[in-house]
Coordinates of N, CA and C in Angstrom, one line a residue:
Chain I
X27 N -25.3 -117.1 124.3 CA -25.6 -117.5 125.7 C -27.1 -117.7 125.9
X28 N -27.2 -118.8 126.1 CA -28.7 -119.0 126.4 C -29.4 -118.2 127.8
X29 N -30.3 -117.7 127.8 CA -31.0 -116.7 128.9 C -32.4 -117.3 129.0
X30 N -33.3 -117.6 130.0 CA -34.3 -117.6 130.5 C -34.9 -116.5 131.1
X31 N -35.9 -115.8 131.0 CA -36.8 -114.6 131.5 C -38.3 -115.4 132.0
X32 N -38.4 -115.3 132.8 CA -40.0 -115.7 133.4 C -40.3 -114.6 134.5
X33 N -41.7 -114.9 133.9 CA -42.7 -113.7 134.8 C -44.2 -114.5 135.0
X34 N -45.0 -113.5 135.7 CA -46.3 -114.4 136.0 C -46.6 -113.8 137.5
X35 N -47.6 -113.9 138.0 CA -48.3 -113.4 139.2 C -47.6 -113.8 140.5
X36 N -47.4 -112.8 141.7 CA -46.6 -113.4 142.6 C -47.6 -113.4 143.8
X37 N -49.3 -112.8 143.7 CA -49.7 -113.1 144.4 C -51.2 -113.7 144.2
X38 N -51.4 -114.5 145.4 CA -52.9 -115.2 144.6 C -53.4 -115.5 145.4
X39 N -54.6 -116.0 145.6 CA -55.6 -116.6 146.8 C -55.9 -117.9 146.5
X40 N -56.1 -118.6 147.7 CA -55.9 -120.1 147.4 C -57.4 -120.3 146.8
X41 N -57.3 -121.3 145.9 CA -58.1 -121.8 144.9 C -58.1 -121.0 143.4
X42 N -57.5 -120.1 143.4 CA -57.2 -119.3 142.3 C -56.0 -120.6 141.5
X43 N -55.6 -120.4 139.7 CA -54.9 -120.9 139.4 C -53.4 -119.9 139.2
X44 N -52.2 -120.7 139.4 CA -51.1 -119.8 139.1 C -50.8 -119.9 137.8
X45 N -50.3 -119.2 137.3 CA -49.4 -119.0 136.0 C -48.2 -118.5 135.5
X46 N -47.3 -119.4 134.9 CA -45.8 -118.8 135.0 C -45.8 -118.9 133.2
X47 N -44.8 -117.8 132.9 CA -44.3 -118.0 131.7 C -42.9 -118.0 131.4
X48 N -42.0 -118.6 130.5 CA -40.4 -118.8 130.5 C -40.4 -118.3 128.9
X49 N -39.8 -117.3 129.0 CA -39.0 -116.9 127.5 C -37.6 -117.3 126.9
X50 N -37.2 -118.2 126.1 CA -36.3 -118.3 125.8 C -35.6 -118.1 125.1
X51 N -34.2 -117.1 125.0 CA -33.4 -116.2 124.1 C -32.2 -117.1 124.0
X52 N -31.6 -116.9 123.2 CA -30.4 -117.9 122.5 C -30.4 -119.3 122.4
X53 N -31.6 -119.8 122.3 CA -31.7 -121.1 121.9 C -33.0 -121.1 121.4
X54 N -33.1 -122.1 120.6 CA -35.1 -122.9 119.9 C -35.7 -123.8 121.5
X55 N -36.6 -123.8 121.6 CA -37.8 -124.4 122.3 C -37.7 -125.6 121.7
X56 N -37.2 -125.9 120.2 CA -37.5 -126.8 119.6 C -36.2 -128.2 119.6
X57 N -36.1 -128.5 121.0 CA -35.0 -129.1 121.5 C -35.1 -129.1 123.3
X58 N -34.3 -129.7 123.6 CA -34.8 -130.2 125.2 C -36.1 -130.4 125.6
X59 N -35.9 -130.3 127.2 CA -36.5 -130.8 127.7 C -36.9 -129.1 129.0
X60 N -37.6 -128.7 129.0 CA -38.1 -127.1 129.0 C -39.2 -127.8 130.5
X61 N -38.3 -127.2 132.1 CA -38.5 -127.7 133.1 C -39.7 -126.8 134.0
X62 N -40.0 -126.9 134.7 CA -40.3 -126.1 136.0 C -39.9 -126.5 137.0
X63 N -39.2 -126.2 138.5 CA -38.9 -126.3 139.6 C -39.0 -125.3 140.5
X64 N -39.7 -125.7 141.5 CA -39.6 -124.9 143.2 C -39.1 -124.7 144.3
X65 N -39.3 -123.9 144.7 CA -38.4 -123.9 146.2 C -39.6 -123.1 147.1
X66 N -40.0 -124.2 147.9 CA -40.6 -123.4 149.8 C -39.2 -122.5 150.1
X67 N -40.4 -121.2 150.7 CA -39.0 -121.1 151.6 C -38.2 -121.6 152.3
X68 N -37.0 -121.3 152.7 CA -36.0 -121.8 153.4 C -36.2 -123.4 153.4
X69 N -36.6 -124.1 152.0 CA -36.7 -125.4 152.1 C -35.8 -125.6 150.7
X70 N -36.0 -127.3 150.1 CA -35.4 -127.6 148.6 C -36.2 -127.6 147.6
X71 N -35.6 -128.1 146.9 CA -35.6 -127.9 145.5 C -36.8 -129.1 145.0
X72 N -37.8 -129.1 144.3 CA -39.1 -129.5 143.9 C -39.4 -129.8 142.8
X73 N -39.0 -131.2 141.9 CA -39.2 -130.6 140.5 C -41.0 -130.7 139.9
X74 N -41.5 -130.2 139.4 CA -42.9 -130.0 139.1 C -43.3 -130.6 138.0
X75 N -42.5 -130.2 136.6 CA -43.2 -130.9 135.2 C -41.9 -130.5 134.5
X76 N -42.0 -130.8 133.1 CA -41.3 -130.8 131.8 C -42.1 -131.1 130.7
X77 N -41.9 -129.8 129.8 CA -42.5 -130.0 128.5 C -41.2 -130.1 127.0
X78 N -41.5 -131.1 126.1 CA -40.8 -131.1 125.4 C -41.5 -130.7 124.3
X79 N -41.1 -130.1 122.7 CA -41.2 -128.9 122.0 C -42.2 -129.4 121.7
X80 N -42.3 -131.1 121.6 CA -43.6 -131.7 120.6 C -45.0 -131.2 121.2
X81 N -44.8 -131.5 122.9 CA -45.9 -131.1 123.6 C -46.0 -131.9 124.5
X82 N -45.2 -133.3 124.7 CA -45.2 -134.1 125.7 C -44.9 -133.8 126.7
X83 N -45.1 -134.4 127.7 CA -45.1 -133.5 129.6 C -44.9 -134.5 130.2
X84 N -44.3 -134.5 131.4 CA -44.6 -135.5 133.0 C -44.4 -134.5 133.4
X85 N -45.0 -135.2 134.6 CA -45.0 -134.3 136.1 C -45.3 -135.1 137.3
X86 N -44.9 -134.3 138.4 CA -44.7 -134.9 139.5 C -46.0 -135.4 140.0
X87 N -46.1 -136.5 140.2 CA -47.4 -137.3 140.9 C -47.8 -136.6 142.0
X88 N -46.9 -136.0 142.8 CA -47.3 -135.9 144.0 C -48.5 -133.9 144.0
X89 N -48.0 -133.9 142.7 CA -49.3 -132.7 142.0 C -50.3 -132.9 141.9
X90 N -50.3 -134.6 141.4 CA -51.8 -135.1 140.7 C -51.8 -134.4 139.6
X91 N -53.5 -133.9 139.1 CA -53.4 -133.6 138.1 C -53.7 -132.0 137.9
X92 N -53.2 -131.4 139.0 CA -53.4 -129.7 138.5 C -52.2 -128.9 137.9
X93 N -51.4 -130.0 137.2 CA -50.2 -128.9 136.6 C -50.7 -129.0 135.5
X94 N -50.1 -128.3 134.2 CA -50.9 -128.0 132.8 C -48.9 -127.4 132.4
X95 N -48.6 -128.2 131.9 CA -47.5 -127.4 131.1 C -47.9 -127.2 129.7
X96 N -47.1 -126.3 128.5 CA -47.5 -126.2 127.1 C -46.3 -125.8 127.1
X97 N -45.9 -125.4 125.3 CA -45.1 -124.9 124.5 C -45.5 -124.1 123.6
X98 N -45.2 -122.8 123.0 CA -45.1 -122.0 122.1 C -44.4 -121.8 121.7
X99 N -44.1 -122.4 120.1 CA -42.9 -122.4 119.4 C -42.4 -121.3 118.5
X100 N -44.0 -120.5 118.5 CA -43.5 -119.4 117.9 C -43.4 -118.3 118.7
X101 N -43.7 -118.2 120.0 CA -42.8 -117.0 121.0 C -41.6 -117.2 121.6
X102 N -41.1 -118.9 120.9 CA -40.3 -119.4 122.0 C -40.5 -119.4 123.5
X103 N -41.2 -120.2 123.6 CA -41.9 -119.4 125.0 C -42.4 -121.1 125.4
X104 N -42.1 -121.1 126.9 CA -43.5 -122.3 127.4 C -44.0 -122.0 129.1
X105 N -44.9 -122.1 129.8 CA -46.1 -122.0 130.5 C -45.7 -123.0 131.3
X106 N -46.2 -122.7 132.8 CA -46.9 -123.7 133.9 C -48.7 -122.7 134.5
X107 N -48.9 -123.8 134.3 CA -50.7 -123.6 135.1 C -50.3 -124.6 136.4
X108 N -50.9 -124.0 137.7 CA -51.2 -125.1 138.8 C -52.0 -124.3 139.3
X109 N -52.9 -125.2 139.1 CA -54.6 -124.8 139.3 C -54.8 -125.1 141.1
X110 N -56.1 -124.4 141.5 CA -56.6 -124.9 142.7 C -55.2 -124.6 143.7
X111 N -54.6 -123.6 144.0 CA -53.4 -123.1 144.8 C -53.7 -123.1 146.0
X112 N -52.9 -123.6 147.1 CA -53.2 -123.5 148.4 C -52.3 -122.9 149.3
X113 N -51.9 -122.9 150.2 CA -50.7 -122.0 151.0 C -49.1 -122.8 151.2
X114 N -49.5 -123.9 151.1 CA -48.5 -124.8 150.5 C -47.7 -124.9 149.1
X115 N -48.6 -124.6 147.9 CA -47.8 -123.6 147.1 C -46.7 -122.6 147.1
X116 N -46.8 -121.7 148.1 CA -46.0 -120.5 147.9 C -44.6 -120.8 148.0
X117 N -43.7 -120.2 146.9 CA -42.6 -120.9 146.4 C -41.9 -119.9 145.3
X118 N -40.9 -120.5 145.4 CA -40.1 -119.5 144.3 C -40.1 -120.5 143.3
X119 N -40.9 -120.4 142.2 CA -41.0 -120.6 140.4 C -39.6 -120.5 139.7
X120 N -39.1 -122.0 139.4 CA -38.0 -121.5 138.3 C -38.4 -122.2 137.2
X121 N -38.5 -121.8 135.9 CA -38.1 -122.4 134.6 C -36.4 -122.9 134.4
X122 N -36.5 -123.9 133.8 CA -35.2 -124.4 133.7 C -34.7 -125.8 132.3
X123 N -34.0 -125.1 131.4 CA -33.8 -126.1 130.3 C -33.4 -127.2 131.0
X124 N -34.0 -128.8 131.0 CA -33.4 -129.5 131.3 C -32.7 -130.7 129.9
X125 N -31.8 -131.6 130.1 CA -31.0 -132.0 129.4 C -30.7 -133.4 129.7
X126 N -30.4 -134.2 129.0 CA -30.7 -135.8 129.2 C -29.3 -135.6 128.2
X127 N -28.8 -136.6 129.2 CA -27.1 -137.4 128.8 C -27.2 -138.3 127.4
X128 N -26.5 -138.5 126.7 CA -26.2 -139.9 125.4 C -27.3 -141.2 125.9
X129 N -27.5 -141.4 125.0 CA -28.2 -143.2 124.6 C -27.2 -144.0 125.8
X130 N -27.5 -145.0 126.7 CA -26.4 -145.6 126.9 C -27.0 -147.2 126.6
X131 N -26.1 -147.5 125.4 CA -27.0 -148.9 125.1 C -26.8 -149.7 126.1
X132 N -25.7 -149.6 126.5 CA -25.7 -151.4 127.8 C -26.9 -150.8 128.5
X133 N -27.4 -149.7 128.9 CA -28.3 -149.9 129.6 C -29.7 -149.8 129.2
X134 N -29.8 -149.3 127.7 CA -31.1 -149.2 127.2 C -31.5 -147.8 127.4
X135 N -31.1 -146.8 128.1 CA -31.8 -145.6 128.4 C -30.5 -144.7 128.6
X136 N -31.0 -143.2 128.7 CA -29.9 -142.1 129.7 C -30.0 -142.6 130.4
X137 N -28.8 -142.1 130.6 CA -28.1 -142.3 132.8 C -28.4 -140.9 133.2
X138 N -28.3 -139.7 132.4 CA -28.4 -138.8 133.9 C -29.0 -137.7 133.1
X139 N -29.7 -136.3 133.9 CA -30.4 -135.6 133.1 C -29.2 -134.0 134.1
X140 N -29.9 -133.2 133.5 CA -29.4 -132.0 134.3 C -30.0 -130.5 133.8
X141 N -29.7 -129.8 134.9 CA -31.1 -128.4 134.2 C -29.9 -127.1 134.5
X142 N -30.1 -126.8 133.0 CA -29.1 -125.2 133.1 C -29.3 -125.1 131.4
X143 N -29.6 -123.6 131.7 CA -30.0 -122.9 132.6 C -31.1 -122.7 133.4
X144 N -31.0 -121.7 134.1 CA -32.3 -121.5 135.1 C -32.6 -120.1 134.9
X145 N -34.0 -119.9 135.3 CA -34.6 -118.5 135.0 C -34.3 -117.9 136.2
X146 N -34.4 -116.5 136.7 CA -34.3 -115.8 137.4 C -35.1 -116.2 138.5
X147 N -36.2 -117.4 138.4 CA -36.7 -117.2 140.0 C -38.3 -116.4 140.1
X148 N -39.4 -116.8 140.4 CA -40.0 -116.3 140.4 C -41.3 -116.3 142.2
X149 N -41.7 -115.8 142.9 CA -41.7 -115.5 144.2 C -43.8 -115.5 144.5
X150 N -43.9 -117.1 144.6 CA -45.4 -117.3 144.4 C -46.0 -117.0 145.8
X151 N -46.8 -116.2 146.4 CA -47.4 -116.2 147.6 C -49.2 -116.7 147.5
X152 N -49.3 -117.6 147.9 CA -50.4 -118.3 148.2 C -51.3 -117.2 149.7
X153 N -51.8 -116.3 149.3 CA -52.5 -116.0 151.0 C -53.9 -115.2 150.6
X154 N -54.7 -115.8 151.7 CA -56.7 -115.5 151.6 C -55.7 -113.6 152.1
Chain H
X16 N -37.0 -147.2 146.9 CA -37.5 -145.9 146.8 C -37.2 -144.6 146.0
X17 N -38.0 -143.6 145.7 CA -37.7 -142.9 144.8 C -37.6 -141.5 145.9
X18 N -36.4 -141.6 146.2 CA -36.1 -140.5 147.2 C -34.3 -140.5 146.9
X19 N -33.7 -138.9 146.9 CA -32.6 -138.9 146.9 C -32.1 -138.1 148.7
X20 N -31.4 -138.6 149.0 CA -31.1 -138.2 150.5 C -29.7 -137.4 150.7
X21 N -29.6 -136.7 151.3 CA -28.2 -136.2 151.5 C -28.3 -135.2 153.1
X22 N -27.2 -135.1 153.7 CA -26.8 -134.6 154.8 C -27.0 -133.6 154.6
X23 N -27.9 -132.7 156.1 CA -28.2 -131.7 155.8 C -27.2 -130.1 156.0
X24 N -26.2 -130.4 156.8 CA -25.4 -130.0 156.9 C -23.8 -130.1 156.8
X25 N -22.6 -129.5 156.0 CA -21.3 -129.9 156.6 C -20.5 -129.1 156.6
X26 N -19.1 -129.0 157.3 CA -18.6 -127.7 157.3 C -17.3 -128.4 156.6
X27 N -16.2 -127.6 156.6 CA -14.8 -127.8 156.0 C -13.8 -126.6 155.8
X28 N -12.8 -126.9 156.3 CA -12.1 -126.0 156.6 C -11.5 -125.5 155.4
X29 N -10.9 -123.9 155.0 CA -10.8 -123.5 154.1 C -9.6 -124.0 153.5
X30 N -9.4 -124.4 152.2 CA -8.3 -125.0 152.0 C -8.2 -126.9 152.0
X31 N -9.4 -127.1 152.5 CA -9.2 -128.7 152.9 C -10.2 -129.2 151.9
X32 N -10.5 -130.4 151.4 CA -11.3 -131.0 150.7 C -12.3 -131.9 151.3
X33 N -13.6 -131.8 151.1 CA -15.0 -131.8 151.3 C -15.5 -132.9 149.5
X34 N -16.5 -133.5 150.8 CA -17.2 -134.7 150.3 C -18.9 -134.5 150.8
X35 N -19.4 -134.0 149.8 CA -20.9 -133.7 149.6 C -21.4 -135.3 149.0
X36 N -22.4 -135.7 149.8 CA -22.7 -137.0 149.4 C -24.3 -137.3 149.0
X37 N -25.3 -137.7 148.2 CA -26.2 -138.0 148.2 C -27.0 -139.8 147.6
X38 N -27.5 -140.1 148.3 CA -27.7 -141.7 148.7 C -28.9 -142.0 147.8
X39 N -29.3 -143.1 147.2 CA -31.1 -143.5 146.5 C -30.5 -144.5 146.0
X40 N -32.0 -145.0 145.8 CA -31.8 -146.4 144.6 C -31.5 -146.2 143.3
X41 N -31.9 -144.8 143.0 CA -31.5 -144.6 141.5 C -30.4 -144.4 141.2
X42 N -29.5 -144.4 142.0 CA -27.8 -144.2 142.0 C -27.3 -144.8 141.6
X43 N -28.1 -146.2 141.4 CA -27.5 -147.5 141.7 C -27.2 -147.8 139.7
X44 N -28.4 -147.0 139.6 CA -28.7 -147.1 137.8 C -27.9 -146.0 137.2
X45 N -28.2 -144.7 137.8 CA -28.3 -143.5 136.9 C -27.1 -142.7 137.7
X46 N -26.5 -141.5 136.9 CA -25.9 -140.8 137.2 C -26.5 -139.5 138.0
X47 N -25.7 -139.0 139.0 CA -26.4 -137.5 139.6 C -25.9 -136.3 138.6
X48 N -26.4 -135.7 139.2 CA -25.7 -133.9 138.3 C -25.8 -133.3 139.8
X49 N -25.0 -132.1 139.9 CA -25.0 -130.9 141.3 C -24.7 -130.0 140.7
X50 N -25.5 -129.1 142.1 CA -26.2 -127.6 141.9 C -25.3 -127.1 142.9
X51 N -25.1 -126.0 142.7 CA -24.5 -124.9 143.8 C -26.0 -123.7 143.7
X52 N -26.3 -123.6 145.1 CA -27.3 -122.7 144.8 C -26.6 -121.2 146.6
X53 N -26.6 -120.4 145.9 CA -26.1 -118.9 147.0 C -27.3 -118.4 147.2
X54 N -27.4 -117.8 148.4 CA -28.6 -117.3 149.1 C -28.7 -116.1 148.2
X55 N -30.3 -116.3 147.6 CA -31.7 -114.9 146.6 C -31.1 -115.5 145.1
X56 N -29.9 -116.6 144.8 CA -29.9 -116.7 143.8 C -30.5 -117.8 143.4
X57 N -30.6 -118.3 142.0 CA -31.1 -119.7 141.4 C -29.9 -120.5 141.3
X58 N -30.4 -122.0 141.3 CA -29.3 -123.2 141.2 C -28.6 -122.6 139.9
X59 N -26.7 -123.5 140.2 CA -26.3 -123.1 138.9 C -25.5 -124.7 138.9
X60 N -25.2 -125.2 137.8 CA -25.2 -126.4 137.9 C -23.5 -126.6 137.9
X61 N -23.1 -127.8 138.7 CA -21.9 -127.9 138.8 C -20.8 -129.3 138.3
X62 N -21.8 -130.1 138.2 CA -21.4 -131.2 138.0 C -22.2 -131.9 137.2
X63 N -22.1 -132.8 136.1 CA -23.7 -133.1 135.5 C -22.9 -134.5 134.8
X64 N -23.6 -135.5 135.1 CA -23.4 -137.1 134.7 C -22.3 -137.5 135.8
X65 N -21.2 -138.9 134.7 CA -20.6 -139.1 136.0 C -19.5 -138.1 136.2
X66 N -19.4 -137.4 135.8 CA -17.9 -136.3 135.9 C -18.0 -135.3 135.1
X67 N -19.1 -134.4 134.7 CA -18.9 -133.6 133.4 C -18.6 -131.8 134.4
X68 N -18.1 -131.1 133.6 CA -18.0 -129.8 134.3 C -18.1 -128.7 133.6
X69 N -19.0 -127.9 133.8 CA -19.6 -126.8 132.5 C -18.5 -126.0 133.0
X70 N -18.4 -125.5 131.6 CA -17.4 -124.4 131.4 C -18.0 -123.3 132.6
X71 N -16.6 -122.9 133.1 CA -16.5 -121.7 133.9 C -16.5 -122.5 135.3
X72 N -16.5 -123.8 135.6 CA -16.9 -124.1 136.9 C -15.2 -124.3 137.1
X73 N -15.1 -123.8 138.5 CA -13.2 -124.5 138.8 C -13.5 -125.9 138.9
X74 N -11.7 -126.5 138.8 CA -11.4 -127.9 138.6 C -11.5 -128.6 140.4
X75 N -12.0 -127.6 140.8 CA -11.8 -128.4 142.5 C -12.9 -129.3 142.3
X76 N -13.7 -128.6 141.3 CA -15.3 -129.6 141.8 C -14.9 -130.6 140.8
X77 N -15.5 -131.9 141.7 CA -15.6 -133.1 140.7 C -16.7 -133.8 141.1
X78 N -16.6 -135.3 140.6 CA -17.9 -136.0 141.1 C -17.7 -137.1 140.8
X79 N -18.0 -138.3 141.8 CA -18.1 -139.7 142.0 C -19.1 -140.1 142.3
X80 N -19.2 -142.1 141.9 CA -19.9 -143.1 142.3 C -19.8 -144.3 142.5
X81 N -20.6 -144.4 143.5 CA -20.4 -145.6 144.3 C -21.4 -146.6 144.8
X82 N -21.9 -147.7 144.3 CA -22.9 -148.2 144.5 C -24.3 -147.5 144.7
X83 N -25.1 -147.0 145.4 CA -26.2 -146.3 145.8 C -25.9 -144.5 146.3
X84 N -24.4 -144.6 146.1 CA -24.0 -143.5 145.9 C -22.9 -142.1 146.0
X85 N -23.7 -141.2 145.7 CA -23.0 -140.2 144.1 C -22.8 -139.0 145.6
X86 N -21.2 -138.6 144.5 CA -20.6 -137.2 145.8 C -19.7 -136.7 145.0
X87 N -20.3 -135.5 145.4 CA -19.7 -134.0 144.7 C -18.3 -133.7 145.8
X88 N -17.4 -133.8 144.8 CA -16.3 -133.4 146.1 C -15.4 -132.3 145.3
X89 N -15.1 -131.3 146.6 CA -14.7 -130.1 146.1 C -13.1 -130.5 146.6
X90 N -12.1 -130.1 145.9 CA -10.8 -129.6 146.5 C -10.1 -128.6 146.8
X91 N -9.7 -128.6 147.8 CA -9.4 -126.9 148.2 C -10.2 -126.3 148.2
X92 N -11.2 -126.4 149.1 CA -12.5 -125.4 149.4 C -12.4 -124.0 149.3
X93 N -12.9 -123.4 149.0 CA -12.5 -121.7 149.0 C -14.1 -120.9 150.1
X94 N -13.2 -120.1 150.2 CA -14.6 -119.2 150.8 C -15.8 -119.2 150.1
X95 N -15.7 -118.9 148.9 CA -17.0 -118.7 147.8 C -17.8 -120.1 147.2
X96 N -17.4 -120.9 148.3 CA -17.8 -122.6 148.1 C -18.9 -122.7 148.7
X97 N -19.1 -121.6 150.0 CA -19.8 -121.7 150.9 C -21.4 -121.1 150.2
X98 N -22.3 -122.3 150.4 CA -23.5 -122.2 149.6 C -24.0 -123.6 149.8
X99 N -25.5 -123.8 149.3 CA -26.4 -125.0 149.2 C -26.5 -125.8 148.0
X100 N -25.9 -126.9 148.4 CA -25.6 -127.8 147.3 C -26.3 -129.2 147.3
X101 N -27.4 -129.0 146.1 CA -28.3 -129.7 145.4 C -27.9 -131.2 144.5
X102 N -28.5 -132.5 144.6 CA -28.3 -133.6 143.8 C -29.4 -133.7 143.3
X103 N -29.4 -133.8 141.9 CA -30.6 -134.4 141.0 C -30.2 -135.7 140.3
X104 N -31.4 -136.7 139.9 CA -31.0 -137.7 139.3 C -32.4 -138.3 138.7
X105 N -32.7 -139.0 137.8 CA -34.0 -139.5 137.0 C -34.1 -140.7 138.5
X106 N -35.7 -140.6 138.0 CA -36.1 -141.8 139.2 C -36.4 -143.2 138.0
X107 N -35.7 -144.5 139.0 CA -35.7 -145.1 139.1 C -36.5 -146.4 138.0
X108 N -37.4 -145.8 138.1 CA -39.4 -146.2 137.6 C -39.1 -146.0 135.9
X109 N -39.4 -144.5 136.0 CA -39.8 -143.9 135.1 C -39.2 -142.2 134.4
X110 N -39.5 -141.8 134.4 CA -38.6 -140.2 133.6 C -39.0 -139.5 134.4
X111 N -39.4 -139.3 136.4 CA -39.6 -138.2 136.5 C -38.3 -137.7 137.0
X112 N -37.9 -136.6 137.8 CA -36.9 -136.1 138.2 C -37.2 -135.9 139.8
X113 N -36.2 -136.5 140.6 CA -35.3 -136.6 141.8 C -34.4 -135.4 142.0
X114 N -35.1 -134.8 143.3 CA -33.6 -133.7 143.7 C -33.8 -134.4 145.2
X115 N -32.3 -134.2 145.6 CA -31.9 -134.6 146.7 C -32.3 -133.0 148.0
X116 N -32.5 -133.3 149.3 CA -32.8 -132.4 150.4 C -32.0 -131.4 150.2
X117 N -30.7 -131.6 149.8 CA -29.9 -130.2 150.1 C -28.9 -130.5 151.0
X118 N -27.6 -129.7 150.7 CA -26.3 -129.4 152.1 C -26.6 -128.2 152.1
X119 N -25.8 -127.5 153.3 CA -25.9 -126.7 153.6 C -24.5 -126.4 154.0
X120 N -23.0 -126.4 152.6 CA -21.9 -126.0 152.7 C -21.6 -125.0 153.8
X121 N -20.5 -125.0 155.1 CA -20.1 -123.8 155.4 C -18.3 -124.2 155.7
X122 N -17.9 -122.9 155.0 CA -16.7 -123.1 154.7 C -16.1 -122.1 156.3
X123 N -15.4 -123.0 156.6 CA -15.0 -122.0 158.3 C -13.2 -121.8 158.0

């Protein structure tokens, strides 16, 4: 059974950077697509970045450029940085394997992607 | 647009069948996946491509598509249905990832 564990600071001052870490047990790093997503409170679901084992990343534009994902293949382990934190930040942190469907040739690409597991959730407060 | 949309609220009576719906242009390409998320827990995934269903999820939940768009539909709603239910899907463009606003299931 695959498990996710993440940890990382739940409190910070704006302009400080955050940091989250995802440990992965019953499975290699060295496969998927190794997510981050948020949640405002009482708001939705946010997706942030994706690191794959090589090292390759995207991320959400609307971050620009203060997210920093990585991989550690030998902790099994991968990282979010989002630098320059403001109050708008604060959010619950999830790590989350994400997963891409079959080749579909008529269309040239996946059709659909999907994230499970999920880490336990992690509770970022952004406050001076 | 690279936006997934869905209704923020819907209710359904226990026992009756419910249609969770989420709308984009990327529907039009790509398949959604759905989340069930219960209040202090993390999303758990319920549906993923056009019909897939992880082991352990009941057979009420299924999933359809229709032009611009994708719905999670439960049968025979149960009490424990009652929860916030999430659409994801790749955008459009490029490989980023699309989650839809959220329902806000209440099973009466």
């Amino acid at each position: 059974q695959v498990q996710l564990q993440q940890w990382g600071a739940g409190l910070l001052k704006p302009s400080e950077t955050l940091s989250l870490t995802c440990t992965v047990s019953g499975d290699s790093v060295r496969s998927y697509y190794w997510s981050w997503i948020r949640q405002p409170p009482g708001k939705g679901l946010e997706w942030i970045a994706y690191v794959y084992y090589s090292g390759s990343t995207n991320h959400n534009p609307s971050l620009k450029s203060r997210v920093t994902t990585s991989v550690d293949r030998s902790k099994n382990q991968f990282s979010l940085n989002l630098s320059s934190v403001t109050a708008a930040d604060t959010a619950v942190y999830y790590c989350a394997r994400g997963q891409r469907g079959p080749h579909d040739y008529d269309w040239g690409t996946y059709r659909y992607n999907w994230f499970d597991p999920w880490g336990q959730g992690t509770l970022v407060i952004v406050s001076s | 647009s690279s936006e997934l949309t869905q209704d923020p609220a819907v209710s359904v009576a226990l026992g009756q069948t419910v249609r969770i719906t989420c709308q984009g242009d990327s529907l039009r390409s790509y398949y959604a996946s759905w989340y069930q998320q219960k209040p202090g827990q993390a999303p758990v995934i319920v549906i993923f491509g056009k019909n897939n269903r992880p082991s352990g999820i009941p057979d009420r939940f299924s999933g359809s598509s229709s032009g611009n768009t994708a719905s999670l539909i439960i049968t025979g709603a149960q009490a424990e249905d009652e929860a916030d239910y999430y659409c994801n899907s790749r955008d459009i463009k490029n490989d980023h990832v699309l989650f839809g606003g959220g329902t806000k299931l209440t099973v009466l």
